[in-house]
Amino acid sequence: MISMGKIRKNVNLWSILSTLIILVIIITNLNIIQNLFNKPNDNWTHIREYLLKDYLINTGLLILFTGVISLIIGTSLGWIITVFEFPLRRIFKWALVLPMAIPPYIGAYTYSGILDYTGIIQIFLRERLGLTINQGYFDIMNIPGAVFIFSILLYPYIYLITKSFLEKQSSSLIENGRVLGNNPFQIFIKILLPISRPAIIGGVSLVVLEVLNDYGVVKYFGIPVFSTAIFKSWFSFGDIDSAIRLSSVLLTIVFFVLILEKILRGRKKYSFSNSKIRPIKRYKIKGISKWIVFLYSLLILSLGFIIPTLQLIRWSIMSFTSVLDYEFIRLIINSISVATITTLLIIIIAIVISNFNRIESGLISKIYSKITSIGYSIPGVVIAMAVILLLVKVDNSLYGVYKIFNSNTPKLVMSTSVFMLIFAYIIRFLAIGFNPIESGFDKIGKQFFEASRTLGKNVTTTFLKVDLIMLKPAIITGFILVFVDILKELPLTLILRPFNFNTLATKSFEYANDEMVQEAAISSMLIIIISAIAIYALFSLENKEVK
């Protein structure tokens, strides 16, 4: 039998590792707050007096209307897929998530190209129908256009959460509603919608955070918001102080959104009066209602995935000879290697913190869980600033050490290397990997862990021989989610990539920003194909677990 001293030593090892990781996250984000105490300069005075109001209004309009429209689309589709039986429902069930595979900035330049004067729609109207329509009707490069792009590509966050929640509800809710004389729509409004409120609000908050994090859509459409203002202050004017102050305002908006989410969720909780829960039994709709539901699902899927994908395929065929070369292969290698390395590190860190939280359940573990989730709530451009400020200080402190190994070393080593990009990815996407792994540990419970310890195995041995095997589905889920998010990520990569280092995401954006939308198509298609495969793999994994 192994001594309790050795077991405690193993527990302390997990505790120390977890604490170090959390401290790094806290110190990184404190850099923004620390620099706020610098004296404001003339640029900030100009921004505050003449530009800040526009940033606030534009940002507010984007998150308000995107949140409302995404809520309507995602909630209605989650209800339709869960409650009704109609043609191709099984395909729509997973296909309606595919718009998530298209990053909003790719959707932005694709729809802009479709609706442009030389786009397929206007060409068809002019050449086939002889119609010349006012260009203003096709102008999508404005706030309503950005709301459309965000809503049609981000609604899957709400759809997935709503569908998952409703699938776990008892069919007795709907049956009781029918007995009381309510039709399906009334049951949805009076019964299903109220009990789904916490799940729906959670999905909407994710959509809003994605909009606040965006840089590609608003930059391409020329909409002045906080992310574009931070880029402009930092890179165009070299004014890092004003960029930090804009970041602090953006962070204030983020925290306001999170607080509002908690308020809107409320304290109401719903539970069942007995343990016999019968899943919702779908009822088959007939007549015109069946085709209305089918066409509505097809319309959303077409707008969010089919139409932009077909346009990208068309552009890819037109431009592949000028794009496919050695440089393009380097893009693929850069994207996949950085995403893979970062994802592996995130999964390891998430396992360390999750396992510590399970072993030492208490106030500290709850605080660690909250801190781990901070990064995903903070826009990428803000994290980029925090990471640069931190690593420049570290480089300055370690310059003497660098010179020991290389007398000709530059002063900035970590802050000009791919290490900085990977470090920022970890801060930003740790929550994505942490959540499924924490859920996996919750499903496993502590009974096998305690049984292994009773048999004399220490914490680390128990994890490697027992927990890790049972945790495999959660690790795969976390890996896929993080990998896809990193592959699509734009703001962090644009700011922190080393000189002459591009990924599929940054190259797509650069092409589009230079009005070379056809050349951007192939790299965009690769992102979409990998993301779509990942989505299908997740659904397959989920179905296996259910069976």
Coordinates of C-alpha atoms in Angstrom, one line a residue:
M1 CA 0.0 0.0 0.0
I2 CA 1.3 3.5 -0.9
S3 CA 1.6 6.0 2.0
M4 CA -0.8 8.9 2.4
G5 CA 2.2 11.2 2.3
K6 CA 3.0 10.2 -1.3
I7 CA -0.7 10.6 -2.3
R8 CA -0.7 14.0 -0.7
K9 CA 2.5 14.8 -2.6
N10 CA 0.8 13.9 -5.9
V11 CA -2.2 16.0 -5.0
N12 CA 0.1 19.0 -4.2
L13 CA 1.8 18.6 -7.6
W14 CA -1.6 19.0 -9.4
S15 CA -2.4 21.9 -7.1
I16 CA 0.9 23.7 -7.9
L17 CA 0.5 23.2 -11.6
S18 CA -3.1 24.5 -11.5
T19 CA -2.1 27.5 -9.4
L20 CA 0.8 28.4 -11.7
I21 CA -1.5 28.3 -14.8
I22 CA -4.1 30.5 -13.1
L23 CA -1.5 33.0 -12.0
V24 CA -0.2 33.4 -15.5
I25 CA -3.8 34.1 -16.8
I26 CA -4.4 36.7 -14.0
I27 CA -1.0 38.5 -14.5
T28 CA -1.6 38.6 -18.3
N29 CA -4.9 40.3 -18.0
L30 CA -3.8 42.7 -15.2
N31 CA -1.4 44.3 -17.7
I32 CA -4.4 46.1 -19.3
I33 CA -5.6 47.5 -16.0
Q34 CA -2.1 48.6 -14.9
N35 CA -1.6 50.7 -18.0
L36 CA -4.9 52.6 -17.6
F37 CA -3.2 54.8 -14.9
N38 CA -1.0 56.4 -17.5
K39 CA -1.8 60.1 -18.3
P40 CA -4.2 60.3 -21.3
N41 CA -2.7 61.9 -24.4
D42 CA -4.2 64.2 -27.1
N43 CA -5.2 61.3 -29.3
W44 CA -7.4 59.9 -26.5
T45 CA -8.9 63.3 -25.9
H46 CA -9.9 63.5 -29.6
I47 CA -11.3 59.9 -29.6
R48 CA -13.3 60.6 -26.4
E49 CA -14.8 63.8 -27.7
Y50 CA -15.5 63.0 -31.3
L51 CA -15.4 59.2 -32.0
L52 CA -16.2 57.2 -28.8
K53 CA -20.0 57.9 -29.2
D54 CA -20.0 56.4 -32.7
Y55 CA -18.1 53.3 -31.4
L56 CA -20.6 52.8 -28.6
I57 CA -23.6 53.3 -30.9
N58 CA -22.4 51.0 -33.7
T59 CA -21.3 48.3 -31.3
G60 CA -24.6 48.5 -29.4
L61 CA -26.6 48.2 -32.7
L62 CA -24.6 45.2 -33.8
I63 CA -24.9 43.3 -30.6
L64 CA -28.6 44.2 -30.1
F65 CA -30.0 43.3 -33.5
T66 CA -27.7 40.3 -34.0
G67 CA -28.7 39.0 -30.6
V68 CA -32.4 39.4 -31.3
I69 CA -32.3 37.9 -34.8
S70 CA -30.0 35.0 -33.8
L71 CA -32.3 34.3 -30.9
I72 CA -35.4 34.1 -33.2
I73 CA -33.6 31.9 -35.8
G74 CA -31.8 29.6 -33.3
T75 CA -34.7 29.1 -30.9
S76 CA -37.3 28.5 -33.6
L77 CA -35.0 25.9 -35.3
G78 CA -34.2 24.2 -32.0
W79 CA -38.0 23.9 -31.4
I80 CA -38.8 22.7 -34.9
I81 CA -36.1 20.0 -35.0
T82 CA -37.0 18.7 -31.5
V83 CA -40.8 18.7 -31.6
F84 CA -41.7 18.0 -35.3
E85 CA -41.2 15.2 -37.7
F86 CA -40.9 16.5 -41.3
P87 CA -38.9 15.6 -44.5
L88 CA -35.1 15.5 -44.1
R89 CA -35.3 16.4 -40.4
R90 CA -32.4 14.0 -39.6
I91 CA -30.2 15.8 -42.1
F92 CA -31.3 19.2 -41.0
K93 CA -30.6 18.3 -37.4
W94 CA -26.8 18.3 -37.9
A95 CA -26.7 20.3 -41.2
L96 CA -28.1 23.4 -39.5
V97 CA -24.9 23.6 -37.4
L98 CA -22.8 23.9 -40.6
P99 CA -22.9 27.8 -40.8
M100 CA -20.7 27.7 -37.7
A101 CA -18.0 26.3 -40.0
I102 CA -17.9 29.5 -42.0
P103 CA -16.0 32.3 -40.1
P104 CA -18.0 35.6 -40.3
Y105 CA -15.3 37.4 -42.2
I106 CA -15.4 34.8 -44.9
G107 CA -19.2 35.1 -45.1
A108 CA -18.8 38.9 -45.3
Y109 CA -16.7 39.0 -48.4
T110 CA -18.5 36.1 -50.0
Y111 CA -21.9 37.8 -49.8
S112 CA -20.4 41.1 -50.8
G113 CA -19.1 39.4 -53.9
I114 CA -22.4 37.7 -54.6
L115 CA -24.3 41.0 -54.4
D116 CA -21.7 43.2 -56.1
Y117 CA -22.3 44.8 -59.5
T118 CA -20.1 42.0 -61.1
G119 CA -21.7 39.4 -58.8
I120 CA -23.8 36.5 -60.0
I121 CA -27.1 38.0 -59.0
Q122 CA -26.7 41.3 -60.7
I123 CA -25.2 39.7 -63.8
F124 CA -28.3 37.4 -64.0
L125 CA -30.7 40.3 -63.6
R126 CA -28.9 42.4 -66.3
E127 CA -28.1 39.7 -68.9
R128 CA -31.0 37.3 -68.5
L129 CA -33.9 39.5 -67.4
G130 CA -32.7 42.9 -68.8
L131 CA -33.2 44.6 -65.4
T132 CA -30.9 47.3 -64.0
I133 CA -31.6 47.9 -60.3
N134 CA -30.3 50.7 -58.0
Q135 CA -27.0 49.7 -56.5
G136 CA -28.2 50.8 -53.1
Y137 CA -30.5 47.8 -52.9
F138 CA -27.6 45.4 -53.1
D139 CA -25.3 47.3 -50.7
I140 CA -24.5 45.0 -47.8
M141 CA -21.4 46.8 -46.5
N142 CA -23.2 48.5 -43.6
I143 CA -24.6 47.8 -40.2
P144 CA -27.7 45.9 -41.4
G145 CA -25.5 43.9 -43.7
A146 CA -23.1 43.0 -40.8
V147 CA -26.1 42.1 -38.7
F148 CA -27.3 39.7 -41.4
I149 CA -23.8 38.1 -41.7
F150 CA -23.5 37.6 -37.9
S151 CA -27.0 36.4 -37.5
I152 CA -27.0 33.8 -40.3
L153 CA -23.6 32.4 -39.3
L154 CA -23.7 32.6 -35.5
Y155 CA -27.3 31.4 -34.8
P156 CA -26.0 27.7 -34.4
Y157 CA -24.7 28.7 -30.9
I158 CA -28.4 29.3 -29.8
Y159 CA -29.8 26.4 -31.9
L160 CA -27.4 23.8 -30.4
I161 CA -28.0 24.9 -26.8
T162 CA -31.8 25.2 -27.3
K163 CA -32.1 21.8 -29.1
S164 CA -29.9 20.1 -26.5
F165 CA -32.0 21.5 -23.7
L166 CA -35.4 20.6 -25.2
E167 CA -34.3 17.1 -26.1
K168 CA -33.9 16.4 -22.4
Q169 CA -37.4 17.6 -21.4
S170 CA -40.3 15.3 -20.7
S171 CA -43.0 14.7 -23.3
S172 CA -45.6 15.1 -20.4
L173 CA -45.0 18.9 -20.7
I174 CA -46.3 18.9 -24.3
E175 CA -49.1 16.4 -23.6
N176 CA -50.4 18.5 -20.6
G177 CA -50.4 21.5 -22.8
R178 CA -52.4 19.7 -25.5
V179 CA -54.9 18.6 -22.9
L180 CA -55.4 22.2 -21.9
G181 CA -56.3 23.0 -25.5
N182 CA -53.1 24.7 -26.7
N183 CA -51.8 24.3 -30.2
P184 CA -48.1 23.5 -30.9
F185 CA -47.2 27.2 -31.2
Q186 CA -49.0 28.1 -27.9
I187 CA -47.2 25.2 -26.2
F188 CA -43.9 26.6 -27.4
I189 CA -44.6 30.2 -26.2
K190 CA -46.3 29.3 -22.9
I191 CA -44.3 26.2 -21.8
L192 CA -41.2 25.4 -23.7
L193 CA -39.9 29.0 -24.1
P194 CA -40.1 29.9 -20.4
I195 CA -38.3 26.7 -19.2
S196 CA -35.6 27.2 -21.9
R197 CA -34.9 30.8 -21.0
P198 CA -31.6 30.1 -19.2
A199 CA -30.3 28.0 -22.1
I200 CA -31.4 30.5 -24.7
I201 CA -29.8 33.5 -22.8
G202 CA -26.6 31.5 -22.5
G203 CA -26.6 31.0 -26.3
V204 CA -27.3 34.7 -27.0
S205 CA -24.4 35.7 -24.7
L206 CA -22.1 33.6 -26.7
V207 CA -23.3 35.2 -30.0
V208 CA -22.8 38.7 -28.5
L209 CA -19.3 37.9 -27.3
E210 CA -18.4 36.6 -30.8
V211 CA -19.7 39.9 -32.3
L212 CA -17.6 41.9 -29.8
N213 CA -14.6 39.8 -30.7
D214 CA -15.0 40.2 -34.5
Y215 CA -12.5 42.3 -36.5
G216 CA -12.8 40.9 -40.0
V217 CA -16.5 41.7 -40.8
V218 CA -16.4 45.3 -39.4
K219 CA -13.0 46.0 -41.0
Y220 CA -14.1 44.8 -44.4
F221 CA -17.5 46.6 -44.2
G222 CA -15.8 49.8 -42.9
I223 CA -17.9 50.0 -39.7
P224 CA -16.2 51.9 -36.9
V225 CA -16.4 49.8 -33.7
F226 CA -14.0 49.2 -30.8
S227 CA -12.0 46.4 -32.4
T228 CA -11.2 48.5 -35.6
A229 CA -10.5 51.5 -33.4
I230 CA -8.0 49.6 -31.3
F231 CA -6.2 48.4 -34.4
K232 CA -6.2 51.9 -35.9
S233 CA -4.9 53.5 -32.7
W234 CA -2.2 50.9 -32.2
F235 CA -0.9 50.2 -35.8
S236 CA -1.8 53.4 -37.7
F237 CA -1.0 55.9 -35.0
G238 CA 1.4 53.9 -32.8
D239 CA -0.6 55.0 -29.8
I240 CA -0.7 52.1 -27.4
D241 CA -2.1 54.2 -24.5
S242 CA -5.3 55.1 -26.5
A243 CA -5.6 51.5 -27.7
I244 CA -5.5 50.3 -24.0
R245 CA -8.2 52.8 -23.0
L246 CA -10.4 51.6 -25.9
S247 CA -9.8 48.1 -24.8
S248 CA -10.9 48.9 -21.2
V249 CA -14.1 50.4 -22.6
L250 CA -14.7 47.2 -24.6
L251 CA -14.0 45.1 -21.5
T252 CA -16.6 47.1 -19.6
I253 CA -19.1 46.3 -22.3
V254 CA -18.2 42.6 -22.1
F255 CA -18.6 42.5 -18.3
F256 CA -21.9 44.4 -18.7
V257 CA -23.1 41.7 -21.1
L258 CA -22.1 38.9 -18.7
I259 CA -23.8 40.6 -15.8
L260 CA -26.9 41.1 -17.9
E261 CA -26.8 37.5 -18.8
K262 CA -26.9 36.5 -15.1
I263 CA -29.8 38.9 -14.5
L264 CA -31.8 37.6 -17.5
R265 CA -31.2 34.0 -16.6
G266 CA -32.9 34.7 -13.2
R267 CA -33.0 32.3 -10.3
K268 CA -35.8 30.1 -11.5
K269 CA -35.0 26.5 -11.9
Y270 CA -37.2 23.7 -13.3
S271 CA -37.1 20.1 -12.2
F272 CA -39.3 17.0 -12.5
S273 CA -41.5 15.7 -9.8
N274 CA -40.5 12.1 -10.4
S275 CA -37.6 10.3 -12.0
K276 CA -39.7 8.8 -14.9
I277 CA -38.9 11.2 -17.7
R278 CA -40.1 10.3 -21.2
P279 CA -38.2 12.2 -23.9
I280 CA -40.3 14.5 -26.1
K281 CA -42.1 12.4 -28.8
R282 CA -42.1 14.2 -32.1
Y283 CA -45.4 14.5 -33.9
K284 CA -45.6 14.4 -37.6
I285 CA -47.0 17.5 -39.3
K286 CA -49.0 17.2 -42.5
G287 CA -50.2 19.4 -45.3
I288 CA -48.8 22.8 -46.0
S289 CA -47.4 23.1 -42.5
K290 CA -45.0 20.3 -43.2
W291 CA -43.6 22.2 -46.3
I292 CA -43.5 25.5 -44.5
V293 CA -41.3 24.0 -41.8
F294 CA -39.1 22.3 -44.4
L295 CA -38.7 25.4 -46.5
Y296 CA -37.9 27.5 -43.5
S297 CA -35.1 25.1 -42.4
L298 CA -33.8 24.9 -46.0
L299 CA -33.8 28.7 -46.4
I300 CA -31.7 29.2 -43.2
L301 CA -29.3 26.5 -44.2
S302 CA -29.0 27.9 -47.7
L303 CA -28.3 31.4 -46.5
G304 CA -25.9 30.3 -43.8
F305 CA -24.0 27.6 -45.6
I306 CA -25.1 26.4 -49.1
I307 CA -25.0 29.7 -51.0
P308 CA -21.7 31.0 -49.6
T309 CA -20.1 27.6 -50.1
L310 CA -21.2 27.3 -53.7
Q311 CA -19.9 30.8 -54.4
L312 CA -16.5 29.9 -52.8
I313 CA -16.3 26.7 -54.9
R314 CA -17.0 28.7 -58.0
W315 CA -14.2 31.2 -57.1
S316 CA -11.9 28.4 -56.2
I317 CA -12.3 26.8 -59.7
M318 CA -11.5 30.2 -61.3
S319 CA -8.4 31.0 -59.2
F320 CA -6.7 27.7 -58.1
T321 CA -4.0 27.9 -60.8
S322 CA -2.8 31.3 -59.5
V323 CA -3.0 30.4 -55.8
L324 CA -1.9 26.8 -55.4
D325 CA 1.9 26.9 -55.0
Y326 CA 4.6 26.3 -52.4
E327 CA 3.6 29.4 -50.5
F328 CA 0.0 27.9 -50.1
I329 CA 1.5 24.7 -48.8
R330 CA 3.3 26.7 -46.2
L331 CA 0.0 28.3 -45.2
I332 CA -1.5 24.9 -44.6
I333 CA 1.5 23.7 -42.6
N334 CA 1.6 26.9 -40.5
S335 CA -2.1 26.7 -39.7
I336 CA -2.3 23.0 -38.9
S337 CA 1.0 22.9 -36.9
V338 CA 0.2 26.0 -34.7
A339 CA -3.4 24.8 -34.2
T340 CA -2.3 21.3 -33.3
I341 CA 0.5 22.3 -30.9
T342 CA -1.8 24.9 -29.1
T343 CA -4.7 22.5 -28.9
L344 CA -2.5 19.8 -27.3
L345 CA -1.2 22.3 -24.7
I346 CA -4.7 23.5 -24.0
I347 CA -6.0 20.0 -23.5
I348 CA -3.2 19.2 -21.1
I349 CA -3.7 22.4 -19.1
A350 CA -7.5 21.8 -19.0
I351 CA -6.9 18.2 -17.7
V352 CA -4.6 19.5 -15.0
I353 CA -7.0 22.1 -13.7
S354 CA -10.1 19.9 -14.1
N355 CA -8.5 17.0 -12.2
F356 CA -7.3 19.3 -9.4
N357 CA -10.8 20.8 -9.2
R358 CA -12.3 17.3 -8.9
I359 CA -9.8 16.2 -6.2
E360 CA -9.9 19.4 -4.2
S361 CA -13.6 20.4 -4.5
G362 CA -14.2 23.7 -2.7
L363 CA -14.0 27.5 -3.0
I364 CA -10.6 27.5 -4.6
S365 CA -11.6 25.0 -7.4
K366 CA -14.7 27.1 -8.2
I367 CA -12.5 30.3 -8.4
Y368 CA -10.1 28.4 -10.7
S369 CA -13.0 27.3 -13.0
K370 CA -14.2 30.9 -13.3
I371 CA -10.7 32.3 -14.0
T372 CA -10.1 29.6 -16.6
S373 CA -13.2 30.8 -18.5
I374 CA -12.2 34.4 -18.5
G375 CA -10.2 34.3 -21.7
Y376 CA -13.1 33.4 -24.0
S377 CA -15.1 36.3 -22.7
I378 CA -12.4 38.8 -23.6
P379 CA -12.1 39.9 -27.2
G380 CA -9.0 38.7 -29.0
V381 CA -7.7 42.2 -29.7
V382 CA -7.7 42.9 -26.0
I383 CA -5.9 39.7 -25.2
A384 CA -3.3 40.4 -27.9
M385 CA -2.5 43.7 -26.2
A386 CA -2.2 42.1 -22.8
V387 CA 0.1 39.4 -24.1
I388 CA 2.4 41.8 -25.9
L389 CA 2.7 44.1 -22.8
L390 CA 3.5 41.1 -20.6
L391 CA 6.0 39.4 -22.9
V392 CA 7.8 42.6 -23.7
K393 CA 8.4 43.1 -20.0
V394 CA 9.6 39.5 -19.7
D395 CA 12.0 39.9 -22.6
N396 CA 13.4 43.1 -21.1
S397 CA 13.9 41.3 -17.8
L398 CA 15.5 38.2 -19.4
Y399 CA 17.8 40.1 -21.8
G400 CA 20.8 39.4 -19.7
V401 CA 20.0 35.7 -19.8
Y402 CA 19.6 35.8 -23.5
K403 CA 23.0 37.3 -23.9
I404 CA 24.6 34.4 -22.0
F405 CA 23.5 32.0 -24.7
N406 CA 23.9 34.4 -27.7
S407 CA 25.9 37.6 -27.5
N408 CA 24.2 38.9 -30.6
T409 CA 20.7 38.1 -29.4
P410 CA 17.9 40.7 -30.1
K411 CA 16.3 42.2 -27.0
L412 CA 12.8 40.9 -27.9
V413 CA 12.8 37.2 -28.3
M414 CA 9.5 35.7 -27.0
S415 CA 7.5 38.8 -28.1
T416 CA 8.5 38.4 -31.7
S417 CA 8.2 34.7 -32.0
V418 CA 5.4 32.2 -32.6
F419 CA 5.5 31.5 -28.9
M420 CA 3.6 34.7 -28.3
L421 CA 0.9 33.6 -30.7
I422 CA 0.5 30.2 -29.1
F423 CA 0.5 31.8 -25.6
A424 CA -2.3 34.1 -26.6
Y425 CA -4.3 31.3 -28.1
I426 CA -4.0 29.4 -24.9
I427 CA -5.4 32.3 -22.9
R428 CA -8.2 32.9 -25.4
F429 CA -9.4 29.3 -26.0
L430 CA -8.6 27.5 -22.7
A431 CA -12.3 27.7 -21.7
I432 CA -13.3 25.9 -25.0
G433 CA -11.1 22.9 -24.0
F434 CA -11.8 23.1 -20.3
N435 CA -15.6 22.9 -20.4
P436 CA -16.0 19.5 -22.1
I437 CA -13.2 18.0 -20.0
E438 CA -14.7 19.3 -16.8
S439 CA -18.0 17.8 -17.9
G440 CA -16.2 14.5 -18.7
F441 CA -14.8 14.4 -15.1
D442 CA -18.3 15.1 -13.8
K443 CA -19.7 12.1 -15.7
I444 CA -16.9 9.9 -14.4
G445 CA -17.4 10.9 -10.8
K446 CA -15.0 10.1 -8.0
Q447 CA -16.0 6.4 -7.3
F448 CA -13.3 4.9 -9.6
F449 CA -10.7 7.5 -8.4
E450 CA -11.4 6.6 -4.8
A451 CA -11.4 2.8 -5.5
S452 CA -8.0 3.1 -7.2
R453 CA -6.6 5.1 -4.2
T454 CA -8.0 2.4 -1.9
L455 CA -6.0 -0.2 -3.9
G456 CA -2.8 1.8 -3.2
K457 CA -2.5 3.8 -6.4
N458 CA -1.5 7.5 -6.2
V459 CA -3.3 10.3 -7.9
T460 CA -1.2 10.5 -11.1
T461 CA -1.1 6.7 -11.6
T462 CA -4.9 6.6 -11.1
F463 CA -5.3 9.4 -13.7
L464 CA -3.1 7.7 -16.3
K465 CA -4.5 4.2 -15.9
V466 CA -8.2 4.9 -15.1
D467 CA -9.4 8.4 -15.6
L468 CA -7.6 9.1 -18.9
I469 CA -9.2 6.1 -20.6
M470 CA -12.7 7.0 -19.4
L471 CA -12.1 10.7 -20.3
K472 CA -11.3 9.9 -24.0
P473 CA -14.6 11.1 -25.5
A474 CA -14.4 14.4 -23.6
I475 CA -10.8 14.9 -24.7
I476 CA -11.7 14.2 -28.4
T477 CA -14.6 16.7 -28.1
G478 CA -12.4 19.4 -26.5
F479 CA -9.6 18.8 -29.1
I480 CA -12.0 19.2 -32.1
L481 CA -13.6 22.4 -30.7
V482 CA -10.3 24.1 -29.8
F483 CA -8.6 23.1 -33.1
V484 CA -11.4 24.5 -35.2
D485 CA -11.6 27.7 -33.2
I486 CA -7.9 28.3 -33.6
L487 CA -8.0 27.5 -37.3
K488 CA -10.7 30.2 -37.9
E489 CA -9.3 32.8 -35.5
L490 CA -8.4 36.1 -37.0
P491 CA -7.7 39.2 -34.7
L492 CA -5.2 37.5 -32.5
T493 CA -3.3 36.0 -35.4
L494 CA -3.2 39.3 -37.4
I495 CA -1.7 41.1 -34.4
L496 CA 0.7 38.5 -32.9
R497 CA 2.0 36.5 -35.8
P498 CA 5.7 36.7 -36.4
F499 CA 7.0 38.6 -39.5
N500 CA 6.2 36.8 -42.7
F501 CA 4.1 34.2 -40.9
N502 CA 0.6 33.6 -42.4
T503 CA -2.2 31.2 -41.7
L504 CA -5.2 30.2 -43.8
A505 CA -7.3 32.7 -41.9
T506 CA -5.0 35.7 -42.2
K507 CA -4.2 35.0 -45.9
S508 CA -8.0 34.8 -46.7
F509 CA -8.5 38.1 -45.0
E510 CA -5.6 39.8 -46.7
Y511 CA -6.8 38.7 -50.2
A512 CA -10.3 39.9 -49.4
N513 CA -9.1 43.2 -48.0
D514 CA -7.1 43.7 -51.2
E515 CA -10.2 43.1 -53.2
M516 CA -8.8 39.7 -54.4
V517 CA -11.9 37.8 -53.3
Q518 CA -11.5 35.0 -55.8
E519 CA -7.9 34.3 -54.6
A520 CA -9.2 34.1 -51.0
A521 CA -11.6 31.3 -51.9
I522 CA -9.4 28.3 -51.7
S523 CA -7.9 29.0 -48.3
S524 CA -11.4 29.8 -47.1
M525 CA -12.7 26.6 -48.5
L526 CA -10.1 24.6 -46.6
I527 CA -11.1 26.2 -43.3
I528 CA -14.8 25.4 -44.0
I529 CA -14.1 21.8 -45.1
I530 CA -12.0 21.1 -42.0
S531 CA -14.6 22.8 -39.7
A532 CA -17.5 20.9 -41.4
I533 CA -15.7 17.6 -41.0
A534 CA -15.2 18.4 -37.3
I535 CA -18.8 19.3 -36.8
Y536 CA -19.9 16.0 -38.4
A537 CA -17.4 14.1 -36.2
L538 CA -18.8 15.8 -33.1
F539 CA -22.4 14.8 -34.0
S540 CA -21.2 11.2 -34.7
L541 CA -19.4 11.1 -31.3
E542 CA -22.5 12.4 -29.6
N543 CA -24.8 9.8 -31.2
K544 CA -22.4 7.0 -30.2
E545 CA -22.5 8.2 -26.6
V546 CA -26.3 8.3 -26.7
K547 CA -26.5 4.7 -28.0

